[in-house]
Coordinates of C-alpha atoms in Angstrom, one line a residue:
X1 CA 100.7 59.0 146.3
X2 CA 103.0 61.2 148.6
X3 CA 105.6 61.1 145.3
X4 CA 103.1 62.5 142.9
X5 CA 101.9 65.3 145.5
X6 CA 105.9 65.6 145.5
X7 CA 106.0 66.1 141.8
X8 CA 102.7 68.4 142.1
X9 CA 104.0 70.9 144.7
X10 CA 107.7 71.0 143.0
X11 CA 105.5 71.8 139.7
X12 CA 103.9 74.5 141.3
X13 CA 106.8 75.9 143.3
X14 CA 108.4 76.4 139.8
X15 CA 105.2 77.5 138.5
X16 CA 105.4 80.9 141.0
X17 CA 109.4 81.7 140.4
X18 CA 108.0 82.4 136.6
X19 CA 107.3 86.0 135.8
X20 CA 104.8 86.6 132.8
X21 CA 104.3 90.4 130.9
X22 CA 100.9 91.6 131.7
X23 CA 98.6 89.6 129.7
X24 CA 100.7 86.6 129.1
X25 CA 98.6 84.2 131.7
X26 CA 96.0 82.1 130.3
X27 CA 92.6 82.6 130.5
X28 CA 91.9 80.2 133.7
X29 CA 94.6 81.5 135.6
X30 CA 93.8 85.4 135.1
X31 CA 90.2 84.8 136.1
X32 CA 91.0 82.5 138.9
X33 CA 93.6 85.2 140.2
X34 CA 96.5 82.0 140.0
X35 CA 100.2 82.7 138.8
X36 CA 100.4 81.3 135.5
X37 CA 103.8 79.8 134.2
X38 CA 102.8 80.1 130.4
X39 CA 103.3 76.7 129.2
X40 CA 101.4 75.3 126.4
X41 CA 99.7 74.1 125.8
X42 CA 98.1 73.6 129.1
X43 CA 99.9 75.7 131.8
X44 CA 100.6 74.1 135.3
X45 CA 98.1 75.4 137.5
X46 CA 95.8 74.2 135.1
X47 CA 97.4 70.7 134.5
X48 CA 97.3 69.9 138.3
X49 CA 93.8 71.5 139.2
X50 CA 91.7 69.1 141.1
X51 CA 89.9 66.9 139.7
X52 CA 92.1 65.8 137.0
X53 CA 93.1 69.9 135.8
X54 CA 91.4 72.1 133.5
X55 CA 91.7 71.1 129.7
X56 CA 90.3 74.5 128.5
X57 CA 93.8 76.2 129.2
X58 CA 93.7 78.9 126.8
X59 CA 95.7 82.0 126.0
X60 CA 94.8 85.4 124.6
X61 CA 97.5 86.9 123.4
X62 CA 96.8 85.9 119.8
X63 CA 92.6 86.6 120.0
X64 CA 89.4 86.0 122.3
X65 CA 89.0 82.9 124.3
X66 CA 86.8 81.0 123.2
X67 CA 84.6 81.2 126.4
X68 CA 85.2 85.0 125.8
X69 CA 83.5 84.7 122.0
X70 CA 80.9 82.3 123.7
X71 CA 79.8 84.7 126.6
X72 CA 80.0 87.5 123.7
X73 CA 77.3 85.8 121.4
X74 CA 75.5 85.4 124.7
X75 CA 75.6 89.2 125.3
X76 CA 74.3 89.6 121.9
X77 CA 71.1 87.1 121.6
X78 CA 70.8 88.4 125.3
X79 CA 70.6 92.2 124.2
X80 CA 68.8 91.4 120.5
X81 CA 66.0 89.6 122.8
X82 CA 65.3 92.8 125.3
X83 CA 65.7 94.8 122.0
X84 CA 62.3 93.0 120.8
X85 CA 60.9 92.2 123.8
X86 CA 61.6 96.0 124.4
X87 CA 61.3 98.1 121.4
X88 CA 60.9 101.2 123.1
X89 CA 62.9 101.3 125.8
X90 CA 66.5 100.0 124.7
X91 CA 68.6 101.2 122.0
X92 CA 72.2 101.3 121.9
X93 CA 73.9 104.4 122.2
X94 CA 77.2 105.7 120.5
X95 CA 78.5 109.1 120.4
X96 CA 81.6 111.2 121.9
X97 CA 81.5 113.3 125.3
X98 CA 79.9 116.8 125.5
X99 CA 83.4 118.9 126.4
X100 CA 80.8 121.0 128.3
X101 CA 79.6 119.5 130.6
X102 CA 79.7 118.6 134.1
X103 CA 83.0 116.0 134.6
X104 CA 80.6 113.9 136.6
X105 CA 77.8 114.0 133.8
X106 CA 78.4 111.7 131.0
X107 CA 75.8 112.6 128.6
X108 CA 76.0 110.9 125.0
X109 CA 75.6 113.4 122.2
X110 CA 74.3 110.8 120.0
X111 CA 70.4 109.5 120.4
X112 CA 69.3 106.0 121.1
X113 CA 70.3 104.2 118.1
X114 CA 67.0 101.6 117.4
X115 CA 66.6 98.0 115.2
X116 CA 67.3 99.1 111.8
X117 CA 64.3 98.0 109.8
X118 CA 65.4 98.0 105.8
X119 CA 63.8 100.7 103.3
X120 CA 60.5 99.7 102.0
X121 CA 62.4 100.5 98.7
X122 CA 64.5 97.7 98.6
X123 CA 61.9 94.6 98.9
X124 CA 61.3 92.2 95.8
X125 CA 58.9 94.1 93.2
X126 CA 58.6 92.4 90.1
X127 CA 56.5 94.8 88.8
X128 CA 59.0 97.5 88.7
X129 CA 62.6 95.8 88.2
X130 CA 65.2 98.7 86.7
X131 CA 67.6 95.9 86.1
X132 CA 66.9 93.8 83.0
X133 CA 68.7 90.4 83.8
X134 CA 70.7 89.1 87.0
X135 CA 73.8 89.7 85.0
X136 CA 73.5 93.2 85.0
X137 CA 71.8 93.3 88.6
X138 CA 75.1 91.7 90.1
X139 CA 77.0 93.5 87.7
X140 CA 76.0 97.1 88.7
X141 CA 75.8 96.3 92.9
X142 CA 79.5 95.2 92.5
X143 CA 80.5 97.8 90.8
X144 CA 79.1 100.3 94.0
X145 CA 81.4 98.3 96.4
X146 CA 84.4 98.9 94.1
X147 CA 83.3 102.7 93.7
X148 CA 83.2 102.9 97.7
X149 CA 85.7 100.4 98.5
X150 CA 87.6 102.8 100.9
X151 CA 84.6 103.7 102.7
X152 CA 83.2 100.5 103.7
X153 CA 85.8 98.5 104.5
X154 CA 87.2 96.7 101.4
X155 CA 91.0 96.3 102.0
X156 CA 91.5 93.4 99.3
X157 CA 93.0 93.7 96.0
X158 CA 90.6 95.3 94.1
X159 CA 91.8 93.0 91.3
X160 CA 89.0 90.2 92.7
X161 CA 85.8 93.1 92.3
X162 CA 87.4 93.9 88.3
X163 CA 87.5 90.0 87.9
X164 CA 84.1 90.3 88.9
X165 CA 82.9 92.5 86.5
X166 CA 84.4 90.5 83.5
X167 CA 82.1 89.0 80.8
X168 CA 81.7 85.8 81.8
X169 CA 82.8 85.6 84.8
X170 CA 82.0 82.5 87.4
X171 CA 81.8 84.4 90.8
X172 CA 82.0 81.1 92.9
X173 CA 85.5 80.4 90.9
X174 CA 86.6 83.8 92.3
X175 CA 85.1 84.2 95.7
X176 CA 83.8 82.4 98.6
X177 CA 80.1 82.4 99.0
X178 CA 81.1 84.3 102.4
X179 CA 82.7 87.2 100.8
X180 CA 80.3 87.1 97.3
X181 CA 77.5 87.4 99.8
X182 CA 79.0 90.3 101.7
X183 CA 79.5 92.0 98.7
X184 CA 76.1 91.8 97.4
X185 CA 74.7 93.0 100.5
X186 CA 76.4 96.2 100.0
X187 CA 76.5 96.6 96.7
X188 CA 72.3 96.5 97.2
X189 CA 72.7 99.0 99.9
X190 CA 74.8 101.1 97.8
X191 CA 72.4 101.3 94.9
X192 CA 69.7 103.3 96.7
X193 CA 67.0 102.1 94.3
X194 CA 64.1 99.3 94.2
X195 CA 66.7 95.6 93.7
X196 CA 66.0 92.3 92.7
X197 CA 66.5 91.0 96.0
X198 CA 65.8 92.4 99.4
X199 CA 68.7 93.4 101.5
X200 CA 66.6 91.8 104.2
X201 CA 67.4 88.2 102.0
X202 CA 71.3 89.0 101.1
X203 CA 72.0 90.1 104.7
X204 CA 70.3 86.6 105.8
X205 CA 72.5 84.9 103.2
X206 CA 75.8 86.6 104.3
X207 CA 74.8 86.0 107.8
X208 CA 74.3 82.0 106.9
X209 CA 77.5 82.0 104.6
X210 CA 80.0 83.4 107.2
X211 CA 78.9 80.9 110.3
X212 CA 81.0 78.0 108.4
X213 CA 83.4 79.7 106.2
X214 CA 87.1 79.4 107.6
X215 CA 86.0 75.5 107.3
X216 CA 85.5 75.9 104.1
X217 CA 87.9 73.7 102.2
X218 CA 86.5 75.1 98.5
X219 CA 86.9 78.5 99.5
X220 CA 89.4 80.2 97.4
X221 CA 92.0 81.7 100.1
X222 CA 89.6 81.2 102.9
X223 CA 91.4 83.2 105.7
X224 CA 92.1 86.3 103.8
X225 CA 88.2 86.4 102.4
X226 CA 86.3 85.2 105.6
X227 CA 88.3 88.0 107.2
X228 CA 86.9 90.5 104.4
X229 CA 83.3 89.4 104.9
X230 CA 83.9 89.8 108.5
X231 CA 84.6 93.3 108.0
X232 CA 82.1 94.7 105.4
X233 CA 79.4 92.9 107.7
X234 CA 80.5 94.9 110.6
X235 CA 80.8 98.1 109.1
X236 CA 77.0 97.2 107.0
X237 CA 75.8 96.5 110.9
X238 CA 77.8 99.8 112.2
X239 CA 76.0 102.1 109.1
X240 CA 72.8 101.0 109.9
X241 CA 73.1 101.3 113.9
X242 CA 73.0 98.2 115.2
X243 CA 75.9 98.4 117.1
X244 CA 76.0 94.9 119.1
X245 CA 76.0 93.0 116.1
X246 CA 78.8 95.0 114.6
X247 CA 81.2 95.0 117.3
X248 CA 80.2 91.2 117.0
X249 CA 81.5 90.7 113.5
X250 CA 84.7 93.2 114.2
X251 CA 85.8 91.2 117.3
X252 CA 85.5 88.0 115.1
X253 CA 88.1 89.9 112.7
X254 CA 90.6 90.8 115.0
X255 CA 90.5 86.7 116.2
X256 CA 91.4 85.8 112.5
X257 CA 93.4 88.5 112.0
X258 CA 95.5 88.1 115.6
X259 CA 95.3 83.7 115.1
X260 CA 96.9 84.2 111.6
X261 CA 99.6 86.2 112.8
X262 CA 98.5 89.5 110.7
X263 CA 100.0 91.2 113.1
X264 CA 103.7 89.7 113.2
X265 CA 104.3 90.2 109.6
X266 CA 107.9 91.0 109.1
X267 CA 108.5 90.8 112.9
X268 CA 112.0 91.6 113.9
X269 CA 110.9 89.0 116.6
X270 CA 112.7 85.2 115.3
X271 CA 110.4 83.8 118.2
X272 CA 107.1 85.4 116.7
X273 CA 108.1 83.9 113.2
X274 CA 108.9 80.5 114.8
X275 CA 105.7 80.2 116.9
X276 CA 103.9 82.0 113.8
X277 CA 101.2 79.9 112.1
X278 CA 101.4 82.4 108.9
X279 CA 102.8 80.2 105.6
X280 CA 105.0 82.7 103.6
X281 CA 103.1 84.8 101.1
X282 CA 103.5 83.5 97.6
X283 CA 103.8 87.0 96.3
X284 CA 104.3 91.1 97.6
X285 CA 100.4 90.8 96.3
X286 CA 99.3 88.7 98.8
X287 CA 101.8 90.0 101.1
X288 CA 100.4 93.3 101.0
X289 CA 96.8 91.9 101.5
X290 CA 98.0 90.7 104.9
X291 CA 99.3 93.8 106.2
X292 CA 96.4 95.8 104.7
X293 CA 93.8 93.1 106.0
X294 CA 95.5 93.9 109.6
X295 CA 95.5 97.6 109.1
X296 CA 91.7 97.5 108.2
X297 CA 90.6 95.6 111.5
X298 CA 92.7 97.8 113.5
X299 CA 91.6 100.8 112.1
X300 CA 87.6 99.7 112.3
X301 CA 88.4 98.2 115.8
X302 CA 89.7 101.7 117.1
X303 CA 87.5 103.7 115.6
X304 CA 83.9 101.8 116.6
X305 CA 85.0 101.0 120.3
X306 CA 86.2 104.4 120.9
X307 CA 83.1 106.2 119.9
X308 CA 81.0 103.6 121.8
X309 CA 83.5 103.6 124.8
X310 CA 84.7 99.8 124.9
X311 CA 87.8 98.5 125.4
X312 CA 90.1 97.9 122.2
X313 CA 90.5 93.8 121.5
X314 CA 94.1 94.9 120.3
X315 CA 97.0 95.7 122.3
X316 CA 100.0 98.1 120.8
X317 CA 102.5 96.0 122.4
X318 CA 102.3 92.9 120.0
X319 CA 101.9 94.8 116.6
X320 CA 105.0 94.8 114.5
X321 CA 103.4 94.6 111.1
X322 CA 104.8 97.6 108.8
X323 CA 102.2 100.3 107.9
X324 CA 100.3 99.7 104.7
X325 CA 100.7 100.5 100.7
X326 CA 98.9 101.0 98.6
X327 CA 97.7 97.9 96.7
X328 CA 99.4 99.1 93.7
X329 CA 102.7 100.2 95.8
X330 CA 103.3 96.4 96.9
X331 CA 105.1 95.5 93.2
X332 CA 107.7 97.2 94.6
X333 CA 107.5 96.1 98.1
X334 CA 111.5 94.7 98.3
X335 CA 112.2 98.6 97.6
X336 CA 109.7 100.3 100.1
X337 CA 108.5 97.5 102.9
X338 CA 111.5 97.1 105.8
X339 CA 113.1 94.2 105.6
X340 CA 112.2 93.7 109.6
X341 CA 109.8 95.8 111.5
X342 CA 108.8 95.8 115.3
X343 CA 107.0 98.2 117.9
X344 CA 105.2 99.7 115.1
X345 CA 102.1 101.4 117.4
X346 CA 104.3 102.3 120.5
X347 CA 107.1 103.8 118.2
X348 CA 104.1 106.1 116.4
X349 CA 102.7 107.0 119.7
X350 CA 106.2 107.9 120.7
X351 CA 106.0 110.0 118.1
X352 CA 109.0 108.5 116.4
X353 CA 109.6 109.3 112.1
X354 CA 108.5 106.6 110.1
X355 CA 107.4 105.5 106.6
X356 CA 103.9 105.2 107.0
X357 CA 102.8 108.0 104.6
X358 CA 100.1 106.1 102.3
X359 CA 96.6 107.1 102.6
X360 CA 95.5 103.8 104.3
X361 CA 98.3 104.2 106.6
X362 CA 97.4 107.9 107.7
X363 CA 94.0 106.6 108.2
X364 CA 95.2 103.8 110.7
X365 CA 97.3 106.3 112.3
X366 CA 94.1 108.6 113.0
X367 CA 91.7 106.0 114.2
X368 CA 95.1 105.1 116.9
X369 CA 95.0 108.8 118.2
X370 CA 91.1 109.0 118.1
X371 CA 91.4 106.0 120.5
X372 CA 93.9 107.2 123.0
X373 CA 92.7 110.4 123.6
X374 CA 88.9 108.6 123.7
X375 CA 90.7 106.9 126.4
X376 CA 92.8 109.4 127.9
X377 CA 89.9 111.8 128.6
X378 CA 87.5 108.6 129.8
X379 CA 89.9 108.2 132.3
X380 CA 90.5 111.5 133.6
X381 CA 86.6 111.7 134.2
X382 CA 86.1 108.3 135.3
X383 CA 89.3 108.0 137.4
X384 CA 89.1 109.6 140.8
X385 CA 92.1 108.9 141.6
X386 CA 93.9 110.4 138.3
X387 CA 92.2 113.6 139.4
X388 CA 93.8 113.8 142.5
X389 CA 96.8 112.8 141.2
X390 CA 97.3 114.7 137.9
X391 CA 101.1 115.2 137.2
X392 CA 101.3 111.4 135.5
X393 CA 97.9 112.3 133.4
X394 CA 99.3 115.6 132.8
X395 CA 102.1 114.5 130.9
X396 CA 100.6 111.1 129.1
X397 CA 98.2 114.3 128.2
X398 CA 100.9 116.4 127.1
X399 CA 102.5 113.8 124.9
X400 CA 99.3 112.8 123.4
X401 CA 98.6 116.5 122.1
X402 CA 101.9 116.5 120.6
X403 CA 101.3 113.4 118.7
X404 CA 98.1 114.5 117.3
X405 CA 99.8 117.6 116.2
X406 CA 102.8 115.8 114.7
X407 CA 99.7 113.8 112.9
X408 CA 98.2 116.9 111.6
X409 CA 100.6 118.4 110.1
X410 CA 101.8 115.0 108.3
X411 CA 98.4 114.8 106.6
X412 CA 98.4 116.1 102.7
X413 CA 96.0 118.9 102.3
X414 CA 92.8 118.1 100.7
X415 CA 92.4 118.7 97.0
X416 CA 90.1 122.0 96.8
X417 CA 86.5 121.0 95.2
X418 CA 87.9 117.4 95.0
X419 CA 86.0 114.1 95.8
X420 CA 88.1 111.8 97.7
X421 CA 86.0 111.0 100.7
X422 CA 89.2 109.2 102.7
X423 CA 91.2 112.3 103.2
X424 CA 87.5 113.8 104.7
X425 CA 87.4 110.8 106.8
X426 CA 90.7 110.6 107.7
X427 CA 91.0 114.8 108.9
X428 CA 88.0 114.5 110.4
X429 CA 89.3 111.7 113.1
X430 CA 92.5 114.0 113.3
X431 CA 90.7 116.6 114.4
X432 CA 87.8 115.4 116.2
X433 CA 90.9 113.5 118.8
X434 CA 91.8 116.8 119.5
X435 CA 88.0 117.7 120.7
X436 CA 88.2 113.8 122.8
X437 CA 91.3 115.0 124.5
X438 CA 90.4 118.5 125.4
X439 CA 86.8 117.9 126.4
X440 CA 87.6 117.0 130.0
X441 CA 89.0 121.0 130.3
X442 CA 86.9 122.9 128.2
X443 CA 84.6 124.2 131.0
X444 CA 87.7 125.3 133.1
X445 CA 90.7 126.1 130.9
X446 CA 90.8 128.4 127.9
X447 CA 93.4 127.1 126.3
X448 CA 91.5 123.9 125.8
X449 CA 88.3 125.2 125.6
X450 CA 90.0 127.4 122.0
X451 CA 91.5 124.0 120.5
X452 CA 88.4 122.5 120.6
X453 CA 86.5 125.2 118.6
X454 CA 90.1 125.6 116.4
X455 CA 89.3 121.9 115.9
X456 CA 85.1 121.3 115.2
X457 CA 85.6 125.0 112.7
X458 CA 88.8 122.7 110.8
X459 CA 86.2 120.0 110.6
X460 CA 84.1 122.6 108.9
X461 CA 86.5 123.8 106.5
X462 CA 87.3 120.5 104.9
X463 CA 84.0 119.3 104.4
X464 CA 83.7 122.6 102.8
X465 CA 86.6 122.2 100.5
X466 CA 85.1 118.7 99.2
X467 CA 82.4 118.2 96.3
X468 CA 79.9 116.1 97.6
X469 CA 77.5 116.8 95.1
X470 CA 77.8 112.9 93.3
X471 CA 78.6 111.1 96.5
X472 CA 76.1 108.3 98.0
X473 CA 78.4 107.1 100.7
X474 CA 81.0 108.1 103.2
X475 CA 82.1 105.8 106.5
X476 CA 79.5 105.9 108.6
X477 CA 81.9 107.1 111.7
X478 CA 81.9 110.5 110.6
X479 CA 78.1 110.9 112.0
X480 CA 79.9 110.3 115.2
X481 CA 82.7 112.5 114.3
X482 CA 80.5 115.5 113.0
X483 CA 77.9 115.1 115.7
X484 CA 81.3 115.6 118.2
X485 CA 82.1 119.2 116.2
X486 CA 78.6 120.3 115.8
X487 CA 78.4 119.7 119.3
X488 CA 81.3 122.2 120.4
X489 CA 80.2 124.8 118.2
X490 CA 76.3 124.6 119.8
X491 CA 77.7 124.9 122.8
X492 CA 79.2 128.4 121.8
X493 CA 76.2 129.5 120.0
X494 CA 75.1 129.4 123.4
X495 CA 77.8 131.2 125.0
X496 CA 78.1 134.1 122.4
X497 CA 74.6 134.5 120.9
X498 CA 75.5 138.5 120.7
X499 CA 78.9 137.9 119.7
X500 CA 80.3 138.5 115.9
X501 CA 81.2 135.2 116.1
X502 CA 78.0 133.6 116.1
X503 CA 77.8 134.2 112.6
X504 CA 80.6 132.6 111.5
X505 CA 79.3 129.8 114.4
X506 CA 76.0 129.3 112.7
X507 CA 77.1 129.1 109.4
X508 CA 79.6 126.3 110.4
X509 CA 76.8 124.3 112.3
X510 CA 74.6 124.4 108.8
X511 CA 77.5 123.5 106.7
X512 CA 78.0 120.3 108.9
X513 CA 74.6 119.4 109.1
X514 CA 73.8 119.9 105.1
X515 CA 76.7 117.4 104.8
X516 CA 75.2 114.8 107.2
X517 CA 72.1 115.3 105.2
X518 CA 73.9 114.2 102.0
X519 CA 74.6 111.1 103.7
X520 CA 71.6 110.4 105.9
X521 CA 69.8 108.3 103.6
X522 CA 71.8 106.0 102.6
X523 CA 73.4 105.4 106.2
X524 CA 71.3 105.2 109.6
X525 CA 73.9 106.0 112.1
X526 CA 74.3 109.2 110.3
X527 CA 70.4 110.0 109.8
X528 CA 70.2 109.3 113.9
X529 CA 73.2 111.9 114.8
X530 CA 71.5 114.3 112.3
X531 CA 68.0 114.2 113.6
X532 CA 70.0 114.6 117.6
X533 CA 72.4 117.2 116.0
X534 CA 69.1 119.2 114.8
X535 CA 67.6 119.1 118.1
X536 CA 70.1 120.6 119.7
X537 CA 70.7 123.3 117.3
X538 CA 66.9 124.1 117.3

């Protein structure tokens, strides 16, 4: 007995000489406030905890816990069951900070966002079908997720939607039921007209196809398409405002995305590729699908939890995957791709050159920025003690602005009267981090108060310069993003209502509300900040 308590307390004495990064520790120790040693797979304070130690030893530097995705669910059923219990008193809310008001006064400027109840439109009428045959009805709802692939989420190769358009195709030879299902349910949402099936039914069947789908041992690369489905179900649950469930389904991507090592592709790290579970990709193809997989859950991850204020599930320090191609660019991937890549976050936000031009990448690169300065600001008004103490703030703050700068000036100008929604979407976040950073100062400093109108009036000016005459969808972030601009330029309607400005002021406010209009129908989120944006411009 006195040998093993011995061994026990010379375990333990080694266990405290160790020093772990922030973040390391497993998931027992953090919580239990213990100094962790990092072994695996059970670490030591957890092998020698009384009673026979804690076999749930489990670390998070490669994705949630799984008591962490267990208490999450619970948070979820929890707030679904008040939301019906409740109808008219919860709602989730998601919006950006009013740069006008009080520091201490954190009013949303979106409106409560309530259970999204599908179109009437869209139930099973067999009386009025427009489709002719279940062919063509599949046939035409895939081919509105290939026409919006950019904007809901679709990072695949776009290869797998052509193959299933082909005559005769066998869609359960090309994708899992998971990802078929996922695509059906927008594709339905997309068409904006009476379907053969209810996207009440589809979303039930992608919900019931997802729950066993990594285990899925006929499911054609499972990994890559449970983590597709996982995405397009989170930004269908983020369009139509039901926010819990689609931070749900985006925190399940990033714990495929992180367990797969998506995020240690090409890692200059030899200890990341020997600990790495990732097989090597049998082609730049399905290379390329991995780093733009990545990309796309970053990119939704920054963008959703920013706007609704939670913390990120992804930390910069671990991301060495090289910034994304285009699908097309990856048949030349041994000329363009580095051979090694590391730091690739932390060397963009230290506004280091890199290669990362490609639309997808310039996109990722804007949802980063929109999150730091969501953050940045968040904790200059949350922070008492960053108040008092600025000079540190001041210059993370200063840095910041020059990275969003360097951002902006990187971005290709948007084609005049063209249709490309991404550029919109991507200059939009670009511009809209500049209003997150400033807002904490517009009440008190000029100079910040003029970038944020320099900003919202940019916002303007390239929605202006795009034809949205033909379009049915855009993401469903830029409600959030246009409700943030409207918002600054309300606010000085209301300071200048003599001024010769307000012309130019009111005529910018209409042009972004006529473009939210566009998209209100066919996207909730946006029809909410609409209605809230035409309130306050009342």
């Amino acid at each position: 007995m006195n040998q093993q308590r011995t061994s026990r307390k010379s375990q333990s004495d080694k266990s405290k000489n160790i020093q772990l990064n922030k973040g390391q520790a497993c998931f027992n120790c953090r919580r239990r406030k213990v100094r962790c040693d990092g072994k695996k797979p059970i670490c030591t304070p957890c092998s020698t905890f009384y009673g026979g130690g804690l076999h749930d030893c489990e670390y998070t530097d490669t994705g949630l816990a799984q008591s962490q995705v267990l208490e999450e669910k619970i948070s979820i059923i929890e707030s679904r069951i008040q939301e019906l219990e409740k109808p008219n008193e919860t709602g989730t809310s998601i919006g950006l900070h009013n740069p006008y008001r009080p520091i201490r006064s954190r009013g949303s400027l979106s409106p409560q966002l309530n259970e999204f109840t599908p179109d009437p439109s869209t139930s099973i009428s067999q009386s009025n079908l427009i489709l002719k045959s279940w062919t063509d009805f599949f046939h035409t709802i895939t081919s509105n997720v290939l026409q919006y692939a950019s904007q809901v989420g679709f990072f695949l190769n776009p290869q797998i939607l052509e193959a299933l358009l082909e005559d005769g195709a066998v869609p359960s030879q090309i994708a899992c039921p998971a990802l078929l299902s996922a695509i059906y349910l927008w594709g339905a949402h997309l068409s904006r007209s009476e379907t053969m099936i209810s996207e009440a039914s589809l979303l039930s069947d992608a919900l019931r196809n997802i729950s066993g789908s990594l285990s899925n041992g006929r499911c054609p690369n499972a990994i890559m398409q449970t983590l597709q489905a996982e995405v397009l179900l989170a930004q269908y649950f983020f369009c139509n405002a039901r926010i819990l469930e689609g931070k749900y389904h985006a925190s399940a991507a990033v714990s495929i995305a992180l367990c797969s090592g998506f995020h240690k592709i090409r890692s200059a790290d030899a200890r990341n590729l020997a600990n790495s579970n990732l097989t090597p990709a049998e082609n730049p193809m399905e290379e390329g699908e991995r780093i733009n997989s990545f990309w796309a859950v970053l990119t939704l991850n920054n963008t959703w939890l920013a706007a609704d204020g939670s913390p990120r599930d992804i930390s910069y320090a671990v991301v060495d995957t090289p910034w994304p191609l285009d699908m097309h660019s990856y048949s030349q991937a041994s000329r363009i791709l580095p051979l090694h890549s590391s730091a690739t976050v932390e060397s963009f936000l230290s506004n280091f050159p890199d290669h990362g031009t490609s639309p997808i990448a310039l996109h990722a690169k804007a949802a980063i920025v929109f999150e730091q300065a969501s953050r940045l600001a968040a904790r200059f008004t949350e922070d008492i003690a960053v108040r008092k103490s600025p000079n540190m703030f001041t210059a993370e703050f200063s840095h910041l602005d020059g990275v969003i700068e360097s951002l902006k000036q990187a971005l290709p100008p948007l084609e005049p009267n063209g249709s490309q929604l991404l550029p919109l979407v991507i200059h939009s976040l670009a511009q809209v981090a500049t209003i997150q950073l400033h807002n904490p100062f517009c009440l008190k400093h000029d100079h910040s108060r003029s970038c944020a109108i320099s900003a919202a009036m940019a916002v303007v000016e390239f929605v202006r310069q795009t034809n949205l005459g033909d379009v049915r969808y855009i993401d469903a972030i830029v409600g959030t993003l246009w409700m943030a601009a409207c918002q600054v330029l309300i606010t000085e309607l209301s300071r200048a209502k003599y001024s010769p400005r307000a012309v130019h002021f009111h005529e910018a406010v209409e042009t972004l509300l006529a473009a939210m209009s566009v998209f209100s129908r066919g996207c909730r989120m946006i029809k909410l900040q609409l209605e809230t944006a035409q309130g306050n411009y009342a």
